[in-house]
Coordinates of C-alpha atoms in Angstrom, one line a residue:
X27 CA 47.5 88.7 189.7
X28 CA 50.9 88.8 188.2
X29 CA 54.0 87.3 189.5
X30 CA 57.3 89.4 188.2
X31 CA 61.1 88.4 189.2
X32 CA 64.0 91.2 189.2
X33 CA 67.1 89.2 189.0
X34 CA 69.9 92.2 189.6
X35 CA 73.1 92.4 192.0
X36 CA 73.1 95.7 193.1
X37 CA 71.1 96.0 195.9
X38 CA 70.4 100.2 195.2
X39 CA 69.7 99.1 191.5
X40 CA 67.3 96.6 192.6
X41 CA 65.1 98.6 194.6
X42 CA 65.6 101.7 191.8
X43 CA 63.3 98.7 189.7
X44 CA 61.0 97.5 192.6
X45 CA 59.8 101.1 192.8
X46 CA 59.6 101.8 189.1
X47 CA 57.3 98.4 188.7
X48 CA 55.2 99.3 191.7
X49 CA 54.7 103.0 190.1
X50 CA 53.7 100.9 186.7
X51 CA 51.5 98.6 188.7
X52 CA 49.7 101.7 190.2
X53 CA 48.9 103.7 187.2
X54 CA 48.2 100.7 185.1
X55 CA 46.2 99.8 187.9
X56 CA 47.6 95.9 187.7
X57 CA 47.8 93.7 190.7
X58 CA 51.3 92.0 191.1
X59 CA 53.8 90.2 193.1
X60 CA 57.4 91.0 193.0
X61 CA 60.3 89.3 194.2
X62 CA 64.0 90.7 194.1
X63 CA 67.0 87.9 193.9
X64 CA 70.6 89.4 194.1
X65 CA 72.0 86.7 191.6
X66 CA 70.5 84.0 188.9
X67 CA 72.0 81.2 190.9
X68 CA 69.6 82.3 193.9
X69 CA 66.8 82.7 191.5
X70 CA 67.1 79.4 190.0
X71 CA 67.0 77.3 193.2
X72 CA 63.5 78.8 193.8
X73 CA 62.5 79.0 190.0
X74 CA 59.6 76.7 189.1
X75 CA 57.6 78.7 186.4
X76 CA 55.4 80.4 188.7
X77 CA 56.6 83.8 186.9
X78 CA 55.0 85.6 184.1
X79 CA 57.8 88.4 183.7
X80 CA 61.6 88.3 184.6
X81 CA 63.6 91.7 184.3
X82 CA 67.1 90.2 184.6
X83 CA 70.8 91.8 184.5
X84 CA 73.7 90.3 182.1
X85 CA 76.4 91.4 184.2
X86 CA 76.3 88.9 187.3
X87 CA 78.7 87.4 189.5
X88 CA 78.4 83.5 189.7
X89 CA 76.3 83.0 186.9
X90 CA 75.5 86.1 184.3
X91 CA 72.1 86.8 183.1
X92 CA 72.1 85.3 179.6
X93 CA 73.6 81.7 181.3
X94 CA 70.5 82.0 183.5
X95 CA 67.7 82.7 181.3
X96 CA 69.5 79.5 179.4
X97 CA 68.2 77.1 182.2
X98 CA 64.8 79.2 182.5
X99 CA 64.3 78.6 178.6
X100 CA 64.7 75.0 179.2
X101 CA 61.8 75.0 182.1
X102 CA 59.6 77.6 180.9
X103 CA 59.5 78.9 176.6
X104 CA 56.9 81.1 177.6
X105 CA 57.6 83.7 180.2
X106 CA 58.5 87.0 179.5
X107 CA 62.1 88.1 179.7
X108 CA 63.5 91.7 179.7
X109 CA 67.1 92.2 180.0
X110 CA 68.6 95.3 181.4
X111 CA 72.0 96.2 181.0
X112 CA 75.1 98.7 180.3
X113 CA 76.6 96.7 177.7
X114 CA 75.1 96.8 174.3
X115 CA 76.7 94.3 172.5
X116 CA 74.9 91.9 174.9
X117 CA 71.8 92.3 172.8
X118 CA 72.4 89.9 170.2
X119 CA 73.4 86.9 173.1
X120 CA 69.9 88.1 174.5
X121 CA 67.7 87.6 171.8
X122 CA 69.5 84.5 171.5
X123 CA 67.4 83.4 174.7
X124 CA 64.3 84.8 172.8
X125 CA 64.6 87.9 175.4
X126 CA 61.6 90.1 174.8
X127 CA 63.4 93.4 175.1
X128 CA 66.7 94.6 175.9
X129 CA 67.0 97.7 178.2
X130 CA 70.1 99.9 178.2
X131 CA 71.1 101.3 182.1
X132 CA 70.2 103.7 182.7
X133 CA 66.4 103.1 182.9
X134 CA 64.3 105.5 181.1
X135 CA 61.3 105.1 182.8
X136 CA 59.2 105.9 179.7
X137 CA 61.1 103.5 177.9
X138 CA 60.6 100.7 180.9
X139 CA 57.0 102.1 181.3
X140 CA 56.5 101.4 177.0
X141 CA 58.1 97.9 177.1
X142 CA 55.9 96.9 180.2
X143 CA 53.1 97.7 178.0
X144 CA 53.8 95.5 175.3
X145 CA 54.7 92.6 177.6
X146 CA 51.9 93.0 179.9
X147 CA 49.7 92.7 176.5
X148 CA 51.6 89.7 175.2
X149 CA 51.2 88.1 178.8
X150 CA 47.4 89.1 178.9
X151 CA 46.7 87.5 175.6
X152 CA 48.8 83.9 176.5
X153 CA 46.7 83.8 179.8
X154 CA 44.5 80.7 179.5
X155 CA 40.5 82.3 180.1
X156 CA 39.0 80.0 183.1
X157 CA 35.4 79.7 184.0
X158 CA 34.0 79.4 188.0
X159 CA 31.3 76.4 187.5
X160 CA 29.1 74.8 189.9
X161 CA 29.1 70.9 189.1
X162 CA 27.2 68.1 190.9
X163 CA 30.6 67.7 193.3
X164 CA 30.9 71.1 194.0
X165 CA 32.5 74.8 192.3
X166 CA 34.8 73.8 190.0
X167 CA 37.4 76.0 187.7
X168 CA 37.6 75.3 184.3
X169 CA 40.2 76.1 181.7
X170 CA 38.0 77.2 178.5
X171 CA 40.9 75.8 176.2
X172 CA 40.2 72.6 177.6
X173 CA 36.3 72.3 176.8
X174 CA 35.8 70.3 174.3
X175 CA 31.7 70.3 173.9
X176 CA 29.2 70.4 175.8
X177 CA 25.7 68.7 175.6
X178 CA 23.0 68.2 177.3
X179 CA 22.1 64.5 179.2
X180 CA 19.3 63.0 181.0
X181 CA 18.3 67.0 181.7
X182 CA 21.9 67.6 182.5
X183 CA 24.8 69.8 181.1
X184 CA 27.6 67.6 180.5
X185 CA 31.1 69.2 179.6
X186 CA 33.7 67.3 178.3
X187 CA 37.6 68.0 178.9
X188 CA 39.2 65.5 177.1
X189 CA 38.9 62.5 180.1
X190 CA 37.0 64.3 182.5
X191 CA 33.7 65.2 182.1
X192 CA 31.8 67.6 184.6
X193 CA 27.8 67.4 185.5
X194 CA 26.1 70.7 186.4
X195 CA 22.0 72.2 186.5
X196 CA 22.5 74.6 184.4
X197 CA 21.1 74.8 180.6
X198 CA 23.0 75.0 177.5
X199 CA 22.0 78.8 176.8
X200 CA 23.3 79.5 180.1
X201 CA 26.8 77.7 179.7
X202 CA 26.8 79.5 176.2
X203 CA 26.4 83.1 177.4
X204 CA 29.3 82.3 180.3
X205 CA 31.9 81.2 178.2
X206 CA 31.0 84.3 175.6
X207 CA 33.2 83.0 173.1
X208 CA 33.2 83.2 169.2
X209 CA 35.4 79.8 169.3
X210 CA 32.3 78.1 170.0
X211 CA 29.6 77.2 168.0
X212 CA 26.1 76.2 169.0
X213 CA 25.7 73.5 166.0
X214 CA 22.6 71.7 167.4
X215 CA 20.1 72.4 170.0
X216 CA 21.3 70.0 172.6
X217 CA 25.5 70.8 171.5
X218 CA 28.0 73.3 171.2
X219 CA 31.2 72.6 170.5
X220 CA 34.7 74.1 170.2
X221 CA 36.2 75.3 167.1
X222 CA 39.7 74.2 168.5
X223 CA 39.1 70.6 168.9
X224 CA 37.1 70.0 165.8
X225 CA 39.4 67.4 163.7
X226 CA 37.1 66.6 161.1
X227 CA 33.4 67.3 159.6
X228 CA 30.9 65.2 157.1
X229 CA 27.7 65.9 156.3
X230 CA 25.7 66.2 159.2
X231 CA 28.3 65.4 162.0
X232 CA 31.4 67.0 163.3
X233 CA 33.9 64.7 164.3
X234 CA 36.0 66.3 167.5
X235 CA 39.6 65.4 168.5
X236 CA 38.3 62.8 171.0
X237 CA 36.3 61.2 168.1
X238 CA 33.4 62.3 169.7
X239 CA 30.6 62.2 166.9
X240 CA 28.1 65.5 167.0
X241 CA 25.6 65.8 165.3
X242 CA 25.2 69.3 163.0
X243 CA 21.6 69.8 161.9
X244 CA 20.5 71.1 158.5
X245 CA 19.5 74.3 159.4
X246 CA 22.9 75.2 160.8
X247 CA 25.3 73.6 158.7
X248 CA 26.0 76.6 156.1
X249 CA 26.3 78.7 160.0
X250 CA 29.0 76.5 161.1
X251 CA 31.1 76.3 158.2
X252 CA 31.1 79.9 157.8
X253 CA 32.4 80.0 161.5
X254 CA 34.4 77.6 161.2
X255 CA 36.0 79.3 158.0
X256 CA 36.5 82.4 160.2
X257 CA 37.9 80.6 163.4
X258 CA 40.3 79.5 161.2
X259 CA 41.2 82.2 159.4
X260 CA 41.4 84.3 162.5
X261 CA 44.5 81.5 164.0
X262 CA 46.2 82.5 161.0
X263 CA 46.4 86.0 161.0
X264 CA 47.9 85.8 164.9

């Protein structure tokens, strides 16, 4: 679920919004939670990056729009900002604040309904992917960015998150076929390790960030560095 902010003064304008996102929200068929504040000062006492999209006004008593998203920027680089206003030669001052769109009043819904699209995409593809695991201390949520390798020990699965490491019953194949993820690579029976935290690689061993040593066996080592070539090589073309 999504949690969107509309940062506007006028009340009647405000709600014209709400109902345009919760129109979105029902044909995209997207869960979310919006919250109206009538100024940025109000929004920033409560502002602790629990938002994934702002649409903001410039024009605001107190405190205008491009001030505001100022602070935010200093908090949180990463959510999504949309400015909406009358004036256009606020747009440069907005992309200034690395604004993701700028909105002319009055709202063309098809033009709202495209920029949603492309923000909602961008949002989507930022959100880190997290697996629901049962461990020997109980269900545990794991971010898959986090995941290191995983191995298994003394008839265990071990998974290793940079410090912690989490204990389940469950085999390798099966961890494998949950994450269902090209960054990793099954490099030896009892391993598979992710392409993100791979630092170095000899002959038979990968070296990970944590200078974990794995071991890469002979019959997979032209596999992995063709992966590892197109793990790579994907990064770059984002």
């Amino acid at each position: 679920m999504n949690h969107i902010a509309i940062i506007e003064d006028e009340l009647e304008t405000a709600h014209q919004y709400h109902d345009l996102l919760e129109s979105y929200l029902h044909q995209r068929q997207r869960c979310a939670v919006i919250d109206l504040y009538p100024q940025g000062k109000t929004f920033l006492e409560s502002f602790r990056k629990q938002y994934d999209l702002l649409l903001m006004d410039i024009q605001m008593d107190e405190l205008d729009g491009i001030e505001t998203a100022r602070y935010v920027r200093e908090q949180d680089p990463e959510v999504c900002l949309i400015f909406i206003t009358s004036m256009e030669q606020f747009a440069i001052q907005g992309y200034q604040v690395e604004a993701f769109r700028y909105l002319l009043k009055p709202l063309n819904p098809e033009e709202l309904f495209s920029a949603l699209d492309k923000a909602f995409a961008r949002i989507d593809k930022a959100a880190p992917q997290r697996i629901l695991i049962r461990t020997l201390e109980g269900e545990t949520q794991l971010e898959v960015n986090q995941i290191e390798y995983a191995e298994i020990r003394q008839r265990q699965l071990w998974i290793h998150c940079g410090t912690q490491l989490y204990r389940c019953n469950m085999t390798l194949n099966r961890f494998e076929e949950l994450l269902n993820n090209p960054d990793f690579f099954r490099c030896h029976e009892g391993y598979l390790i992710h392409m993100k935290h791979v630092h170095r690689f000899g002959k038979q061993e990968v070296i990970m960030n944590s200078e974990a040593v794995i071991p890469v066996s002979r019959m997979k080592k032209n596999d992995f560095l063709a992966a590892f070539a197109r793990y790579v090589g994907a990064r770059q073309d984002v």
